[in-house]
Structures are given as structure tokens and as C-alpha cells.
PDB file of C-alpha atoms in Angstrom:
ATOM      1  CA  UNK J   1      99.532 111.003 105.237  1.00  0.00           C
ATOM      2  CA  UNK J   2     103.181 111.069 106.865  1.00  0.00           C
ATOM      3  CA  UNK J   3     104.529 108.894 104.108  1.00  0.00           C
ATOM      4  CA  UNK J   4     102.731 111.010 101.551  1.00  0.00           C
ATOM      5  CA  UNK J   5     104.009 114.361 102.569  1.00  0.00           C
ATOM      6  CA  UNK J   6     107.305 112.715 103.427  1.00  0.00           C
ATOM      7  CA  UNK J   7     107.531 111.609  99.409  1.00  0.00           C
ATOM      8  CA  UNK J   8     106.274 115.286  98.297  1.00  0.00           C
ATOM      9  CA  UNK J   9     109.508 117.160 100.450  1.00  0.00           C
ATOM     10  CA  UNK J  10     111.833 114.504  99.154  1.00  0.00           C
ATOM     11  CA  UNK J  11     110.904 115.646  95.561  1.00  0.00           C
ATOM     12  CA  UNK J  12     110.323 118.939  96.418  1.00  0.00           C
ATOM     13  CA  UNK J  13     114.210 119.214  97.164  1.00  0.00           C
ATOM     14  CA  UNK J  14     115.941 116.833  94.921  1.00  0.00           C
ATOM     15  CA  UNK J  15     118.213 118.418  93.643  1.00  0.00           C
ATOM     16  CA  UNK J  16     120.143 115.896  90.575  1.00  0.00           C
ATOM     17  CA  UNK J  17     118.319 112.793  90.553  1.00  0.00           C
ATOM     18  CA  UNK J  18     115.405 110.873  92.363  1.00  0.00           C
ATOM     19  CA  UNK J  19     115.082 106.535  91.411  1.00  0.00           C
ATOM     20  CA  UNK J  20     111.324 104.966  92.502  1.00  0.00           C
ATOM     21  CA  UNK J  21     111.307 101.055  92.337  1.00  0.00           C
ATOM     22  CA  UNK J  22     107.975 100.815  93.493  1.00  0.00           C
ATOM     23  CA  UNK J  23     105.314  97.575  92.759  1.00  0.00           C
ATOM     24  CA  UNK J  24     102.508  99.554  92.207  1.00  0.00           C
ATOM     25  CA  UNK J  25     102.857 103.062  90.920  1.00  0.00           C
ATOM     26  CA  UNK J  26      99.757 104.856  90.117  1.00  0.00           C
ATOM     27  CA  UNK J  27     100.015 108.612  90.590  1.00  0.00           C
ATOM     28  CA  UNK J  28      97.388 110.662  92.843  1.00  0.00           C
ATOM     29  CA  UNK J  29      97.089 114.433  91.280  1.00  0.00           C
ATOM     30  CA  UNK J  30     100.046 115.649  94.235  1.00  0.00           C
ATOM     31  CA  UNK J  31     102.327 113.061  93.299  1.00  0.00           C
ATOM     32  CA  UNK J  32     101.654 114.127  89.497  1.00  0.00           C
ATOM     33  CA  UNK J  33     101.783 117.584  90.246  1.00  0.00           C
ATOM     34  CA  UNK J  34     105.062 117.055  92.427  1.00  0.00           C
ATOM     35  CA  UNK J  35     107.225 114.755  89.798  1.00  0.00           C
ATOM     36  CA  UNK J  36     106.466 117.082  86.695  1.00  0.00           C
ATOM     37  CA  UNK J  37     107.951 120.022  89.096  1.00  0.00           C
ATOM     38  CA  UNK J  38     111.020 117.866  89.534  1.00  0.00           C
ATOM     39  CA  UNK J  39     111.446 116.879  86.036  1.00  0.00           C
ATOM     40  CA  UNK J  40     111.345 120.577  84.751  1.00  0.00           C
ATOM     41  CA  UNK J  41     113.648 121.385  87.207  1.00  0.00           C
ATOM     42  CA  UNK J  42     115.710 119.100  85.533  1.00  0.00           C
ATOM     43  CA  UNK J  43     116.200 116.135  88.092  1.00  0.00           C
ATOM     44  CA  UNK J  44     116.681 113.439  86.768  1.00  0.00           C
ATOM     45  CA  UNK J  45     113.561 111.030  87.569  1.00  0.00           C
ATOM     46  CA  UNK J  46     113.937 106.988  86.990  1.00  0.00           C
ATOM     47  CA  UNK J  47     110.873 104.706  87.225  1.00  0.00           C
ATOM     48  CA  UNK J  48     111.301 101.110  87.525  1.00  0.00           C
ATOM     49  CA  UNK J  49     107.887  99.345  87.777  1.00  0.00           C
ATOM     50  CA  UNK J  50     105.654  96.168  87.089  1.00  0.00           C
ATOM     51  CA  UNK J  51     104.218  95.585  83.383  1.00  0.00           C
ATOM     52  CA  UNK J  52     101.281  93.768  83.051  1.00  0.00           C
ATOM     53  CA  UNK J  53     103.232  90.354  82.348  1.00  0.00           C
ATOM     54  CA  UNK J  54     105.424  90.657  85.837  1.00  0.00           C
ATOM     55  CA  UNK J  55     102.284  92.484  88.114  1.00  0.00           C
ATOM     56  CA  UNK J  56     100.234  89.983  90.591  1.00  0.00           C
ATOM     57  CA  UNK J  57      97.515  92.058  90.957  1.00  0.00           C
ATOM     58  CA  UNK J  58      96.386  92.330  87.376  1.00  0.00           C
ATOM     59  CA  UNK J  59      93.466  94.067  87.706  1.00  0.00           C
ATOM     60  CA  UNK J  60      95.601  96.742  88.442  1.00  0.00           C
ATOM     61  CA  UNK J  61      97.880  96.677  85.250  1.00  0.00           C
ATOM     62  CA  UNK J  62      96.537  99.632  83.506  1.00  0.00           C
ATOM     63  CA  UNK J  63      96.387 101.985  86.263  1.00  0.00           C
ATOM     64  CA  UNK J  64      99.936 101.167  86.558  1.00  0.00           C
ATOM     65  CA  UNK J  65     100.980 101.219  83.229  1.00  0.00           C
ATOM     66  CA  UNK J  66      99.053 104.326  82.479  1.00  0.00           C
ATOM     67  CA  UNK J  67     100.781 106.359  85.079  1.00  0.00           C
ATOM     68  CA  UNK J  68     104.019 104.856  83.728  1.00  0.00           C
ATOM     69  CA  UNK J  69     103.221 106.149  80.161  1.00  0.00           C
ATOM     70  CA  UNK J  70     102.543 109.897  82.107  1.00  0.00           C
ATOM     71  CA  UNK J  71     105.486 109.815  84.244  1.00  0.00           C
ATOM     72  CA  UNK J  72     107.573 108.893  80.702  1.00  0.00           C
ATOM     73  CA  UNK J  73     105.631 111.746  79.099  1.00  0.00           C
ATOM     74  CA  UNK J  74     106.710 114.186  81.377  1.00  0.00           C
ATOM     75  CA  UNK J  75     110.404 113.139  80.853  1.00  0.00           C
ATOM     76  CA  UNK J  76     111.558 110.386  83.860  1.00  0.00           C
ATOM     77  CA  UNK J  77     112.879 107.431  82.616  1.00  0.00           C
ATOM     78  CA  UNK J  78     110.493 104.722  82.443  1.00  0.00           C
ATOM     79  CA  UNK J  79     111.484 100.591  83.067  1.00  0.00           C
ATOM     80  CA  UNK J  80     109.415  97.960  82.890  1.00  0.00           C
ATOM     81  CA  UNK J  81     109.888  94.414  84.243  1.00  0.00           C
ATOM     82  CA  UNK J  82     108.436  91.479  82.434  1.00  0.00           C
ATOM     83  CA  UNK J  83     109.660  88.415  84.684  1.00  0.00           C
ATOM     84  CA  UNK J  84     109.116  88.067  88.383  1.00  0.00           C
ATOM     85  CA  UNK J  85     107.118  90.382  90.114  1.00  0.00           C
ATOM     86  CA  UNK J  86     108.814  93.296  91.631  1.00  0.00           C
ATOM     87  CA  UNK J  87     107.171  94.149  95.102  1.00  0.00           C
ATOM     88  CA  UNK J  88     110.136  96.341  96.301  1.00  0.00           C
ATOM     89  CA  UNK J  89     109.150  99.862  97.709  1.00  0.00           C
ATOM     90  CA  UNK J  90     112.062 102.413  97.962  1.00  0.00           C
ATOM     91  CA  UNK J  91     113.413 105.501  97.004  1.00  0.00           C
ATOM     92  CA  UNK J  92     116.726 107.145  96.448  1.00  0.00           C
ATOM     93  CA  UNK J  93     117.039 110.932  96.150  1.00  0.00           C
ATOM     94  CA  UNK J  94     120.708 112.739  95.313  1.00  0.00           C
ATOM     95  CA  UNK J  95     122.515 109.268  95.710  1.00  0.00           C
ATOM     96  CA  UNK J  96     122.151 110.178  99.523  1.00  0.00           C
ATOM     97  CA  UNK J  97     118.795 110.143 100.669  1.00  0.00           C
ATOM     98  CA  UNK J  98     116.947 106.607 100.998  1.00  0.00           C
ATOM     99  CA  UNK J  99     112.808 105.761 101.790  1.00  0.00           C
ATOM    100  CA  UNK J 100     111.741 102.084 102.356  1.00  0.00           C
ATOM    101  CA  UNK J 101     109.432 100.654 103.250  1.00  0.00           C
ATOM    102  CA  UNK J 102     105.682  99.018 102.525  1.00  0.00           C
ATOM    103  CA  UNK J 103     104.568 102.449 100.908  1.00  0.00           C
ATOM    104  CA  UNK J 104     103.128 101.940  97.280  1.00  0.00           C
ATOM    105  CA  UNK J 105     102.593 105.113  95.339  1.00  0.00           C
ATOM    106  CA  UNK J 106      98.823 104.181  94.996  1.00  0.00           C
ATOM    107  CA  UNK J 107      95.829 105.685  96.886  1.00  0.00           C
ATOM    108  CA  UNK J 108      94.796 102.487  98.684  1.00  0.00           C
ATOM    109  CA  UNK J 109      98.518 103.185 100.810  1.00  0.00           C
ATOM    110  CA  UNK J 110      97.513 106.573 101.093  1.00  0.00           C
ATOM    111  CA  UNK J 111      93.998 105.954 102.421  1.00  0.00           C
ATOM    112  CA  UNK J 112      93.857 102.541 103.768  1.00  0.00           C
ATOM    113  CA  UNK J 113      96.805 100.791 104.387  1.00  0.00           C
ATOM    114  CA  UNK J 114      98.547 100.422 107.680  1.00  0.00           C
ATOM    115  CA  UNK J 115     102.031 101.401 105.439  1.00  0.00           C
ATOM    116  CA  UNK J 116     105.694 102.347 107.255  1.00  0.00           C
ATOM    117  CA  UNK J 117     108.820 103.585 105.718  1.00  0.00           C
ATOM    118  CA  UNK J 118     112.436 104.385 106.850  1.00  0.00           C
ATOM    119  CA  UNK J 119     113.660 107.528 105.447  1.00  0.00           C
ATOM    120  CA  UNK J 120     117.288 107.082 106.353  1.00  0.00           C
ATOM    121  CA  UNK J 121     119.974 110.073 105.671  1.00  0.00           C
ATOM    122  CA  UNK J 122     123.209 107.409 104.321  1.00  0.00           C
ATOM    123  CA  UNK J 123     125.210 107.575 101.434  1.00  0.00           C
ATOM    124  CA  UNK J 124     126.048 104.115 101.812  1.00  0.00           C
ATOM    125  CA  UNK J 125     122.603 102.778 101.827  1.00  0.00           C
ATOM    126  CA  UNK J 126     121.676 104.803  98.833  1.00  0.00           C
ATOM    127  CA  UNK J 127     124.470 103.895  96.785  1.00  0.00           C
ATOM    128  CA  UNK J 128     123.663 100.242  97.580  1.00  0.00           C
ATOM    129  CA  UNK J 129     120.142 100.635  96.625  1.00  0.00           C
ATOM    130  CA  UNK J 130     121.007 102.338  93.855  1.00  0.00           C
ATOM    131  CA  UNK J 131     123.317  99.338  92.994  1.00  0.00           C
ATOM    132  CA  UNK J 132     120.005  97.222  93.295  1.00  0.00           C
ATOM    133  CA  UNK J 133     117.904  99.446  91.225  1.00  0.00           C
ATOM    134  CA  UNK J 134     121.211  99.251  88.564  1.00  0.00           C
ATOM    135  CA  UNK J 135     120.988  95.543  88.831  1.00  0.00           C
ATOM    136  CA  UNK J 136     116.933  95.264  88.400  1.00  0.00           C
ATOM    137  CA  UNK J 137     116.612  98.077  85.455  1.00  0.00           C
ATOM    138  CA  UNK J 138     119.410  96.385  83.613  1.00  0.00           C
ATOM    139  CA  UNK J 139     116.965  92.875  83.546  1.00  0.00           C
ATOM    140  CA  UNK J 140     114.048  94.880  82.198  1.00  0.00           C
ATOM    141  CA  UNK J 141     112.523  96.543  79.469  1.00  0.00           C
ATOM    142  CA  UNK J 142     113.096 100.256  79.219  1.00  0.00           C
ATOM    143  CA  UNK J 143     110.415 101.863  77.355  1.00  0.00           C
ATOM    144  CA  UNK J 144     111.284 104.221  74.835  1.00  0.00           C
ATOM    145  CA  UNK J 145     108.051 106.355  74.164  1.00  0.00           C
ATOM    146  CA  UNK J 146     104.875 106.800  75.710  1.00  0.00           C
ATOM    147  CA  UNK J 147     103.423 105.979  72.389  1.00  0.00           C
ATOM    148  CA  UNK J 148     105.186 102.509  72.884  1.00  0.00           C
ATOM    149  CA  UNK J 149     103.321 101.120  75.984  1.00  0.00           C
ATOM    150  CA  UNK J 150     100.402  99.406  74.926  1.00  0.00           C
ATOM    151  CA  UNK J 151      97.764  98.677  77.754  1.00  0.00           C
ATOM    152  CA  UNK J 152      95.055  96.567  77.282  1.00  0.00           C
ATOM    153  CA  UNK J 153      91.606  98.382  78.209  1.00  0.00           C
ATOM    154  CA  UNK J 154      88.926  96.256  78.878  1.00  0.00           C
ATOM    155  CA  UNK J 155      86.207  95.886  81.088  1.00  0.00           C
ATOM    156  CA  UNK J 156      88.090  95.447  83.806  1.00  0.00           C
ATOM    157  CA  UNK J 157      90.277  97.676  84.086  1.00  0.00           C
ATOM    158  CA  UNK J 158      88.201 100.284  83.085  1.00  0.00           C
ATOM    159  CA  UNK J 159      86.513  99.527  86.835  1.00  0.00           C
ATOM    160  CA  UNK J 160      90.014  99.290  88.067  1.00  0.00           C
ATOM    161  CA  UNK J 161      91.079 102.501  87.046  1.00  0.00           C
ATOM    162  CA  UNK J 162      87.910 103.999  88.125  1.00  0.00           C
ATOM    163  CA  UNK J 163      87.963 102.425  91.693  1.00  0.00           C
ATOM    164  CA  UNK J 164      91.412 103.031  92.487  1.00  0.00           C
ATOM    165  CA  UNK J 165      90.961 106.867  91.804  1.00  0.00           C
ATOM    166  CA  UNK J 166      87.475 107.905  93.220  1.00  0.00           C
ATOM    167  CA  UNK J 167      89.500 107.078  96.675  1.00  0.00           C
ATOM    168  CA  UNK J 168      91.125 110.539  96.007  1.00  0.00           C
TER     169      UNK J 168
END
């Protein structure tokens, strides 16, 4: 729960901009509660994320994707890659304020996962991560509208979604 609370007082005082390049993003209600604060406070929020072609766990493709399409909705920025998977795991806040580590925003981190993250106070670090996240966003897909991301229900991940958020 360190990581977690960690996450909500780096939001919580963002002040321009906040950049997630996180595997497996699928919001818990505090996270959701915490990013649409930060987006009507008018930092500027950036997701870059798997899509169901680039995610190795696909079971968990729509949870993902449908917390990308409500991130988008409340205003961040939403990219999507479609190659490689992506299993990085950071953070930059204000171009000065870096977290990384094994943390995915998804409740099995929160609740079961023996996770760890650096949360390192370095301009230099978070302008070279921010370089990276540059460098990764400019290779994917950015989607345009939450309208725009189709996800594929099915069986499946209907139990996905399910399972992944009665943990909460």
C-alpha cells in the first residue's frame, strides 16, 4: 500500500504534467478518483500503454483498454502500442520527479504482488525518461477518442474484468 499511496501524493501535487508508461494499467476507484482531480486541475496527464495486439497477458486486454478509453475520457492523452510488448513501469511528474519500478497500476500489485519502486527526486533522470517515453509514444498509436478504441468483449474478458476488480 506504500506504492499506492506513494502514486496518489505524486498526483495529488503535480503541478504541469504527470507521463505513466505502465504494462498494465487498469484503474482501482482511488487511482480514478485521483487522475480526474489532476486532469481538472489542468495537469497535463499522458498514458502510454499495451493494446490488445502488443499485451502478453491477453486475458487482460479489456481491462486495460477500458481504463485507457476512461483515462482518455477524462482528458489525459492516451497511446497505444501495437508491436512489442511494453512491460516498463515508471512515472514522471513536473519533468522532475521519477517512480520505477515493478509497480503495475492494477489491483493484483496492489494486493498481491511483492512490487518495489524508486521514487527518485532528479531532473536528470526524469528528463531522460521522459526522452524514453518521447521515443516509445512516437512508435505507437495515439488514440484520438474514446469512441475510437474498440475492445473486444467476450467471454473472457468479461471474467477478466470481473476478477481483476472484485480484488478491490
Amino acid at each position: 500500500h506504500n506504492i499506492h499511496t506513494a502514486i496518489i501524493k505524486l498526483f495529488r501535487n503535480a503541478q504541469k504534467s504527470g507521463d505513466m508508461e505502465n504494462a498494465y494499467f487498469i484503474m482501482d476507484p482511488v487511482i480514478r478518483k485521483e487522475l480526474e482531480a489532476v486532469i481538472k486541475r489542468g495537469v497535463k496527464v499522458r498514458l502510454f500503454t499495451n493494446s490488445e495486439k502488443s499485451v502478453d497477458e491477453k486475458l487482460i486486454s479489456v481491462p486495460v483498454l477500458n481504463s485507457a478509453r476512461d483515462v482518455l475520457a477524462m482528458g489525459a492523452e492516451v497511446y497505444l502500442r501495437e508491436t512489442t510488448t511494453l512491460h516498463s513501469k515508471y512515472m514522471i511528474v513536473d519533468n522532475r520527479i521519477a517512480m520505477v519500478g515493478s509497480y503495475n497500476f492494477h489491483p493484483r500489485s496492489l494486493r498481491f504482488d511483492a512490487e518495489n519502486v524508486a521514487v527518485v527526486f532528479d531532473e536528470t533522470l526524469s528528463r531522460e525518461l521522459t526522452d524514453h517515453f518521447e521515443n516509445g509514444i512516437s512508435e505507437s498509436r495515439k488514440v484520438e477518442s474514446p469512441q475510437s478504441l474498440k475492445i473486444d468483449w467476450n467471454f473472457l474478458s468479461i471474467i477478466s474484468e470481473k476478477f481483476y476488480f472484485d480484488f478491490l
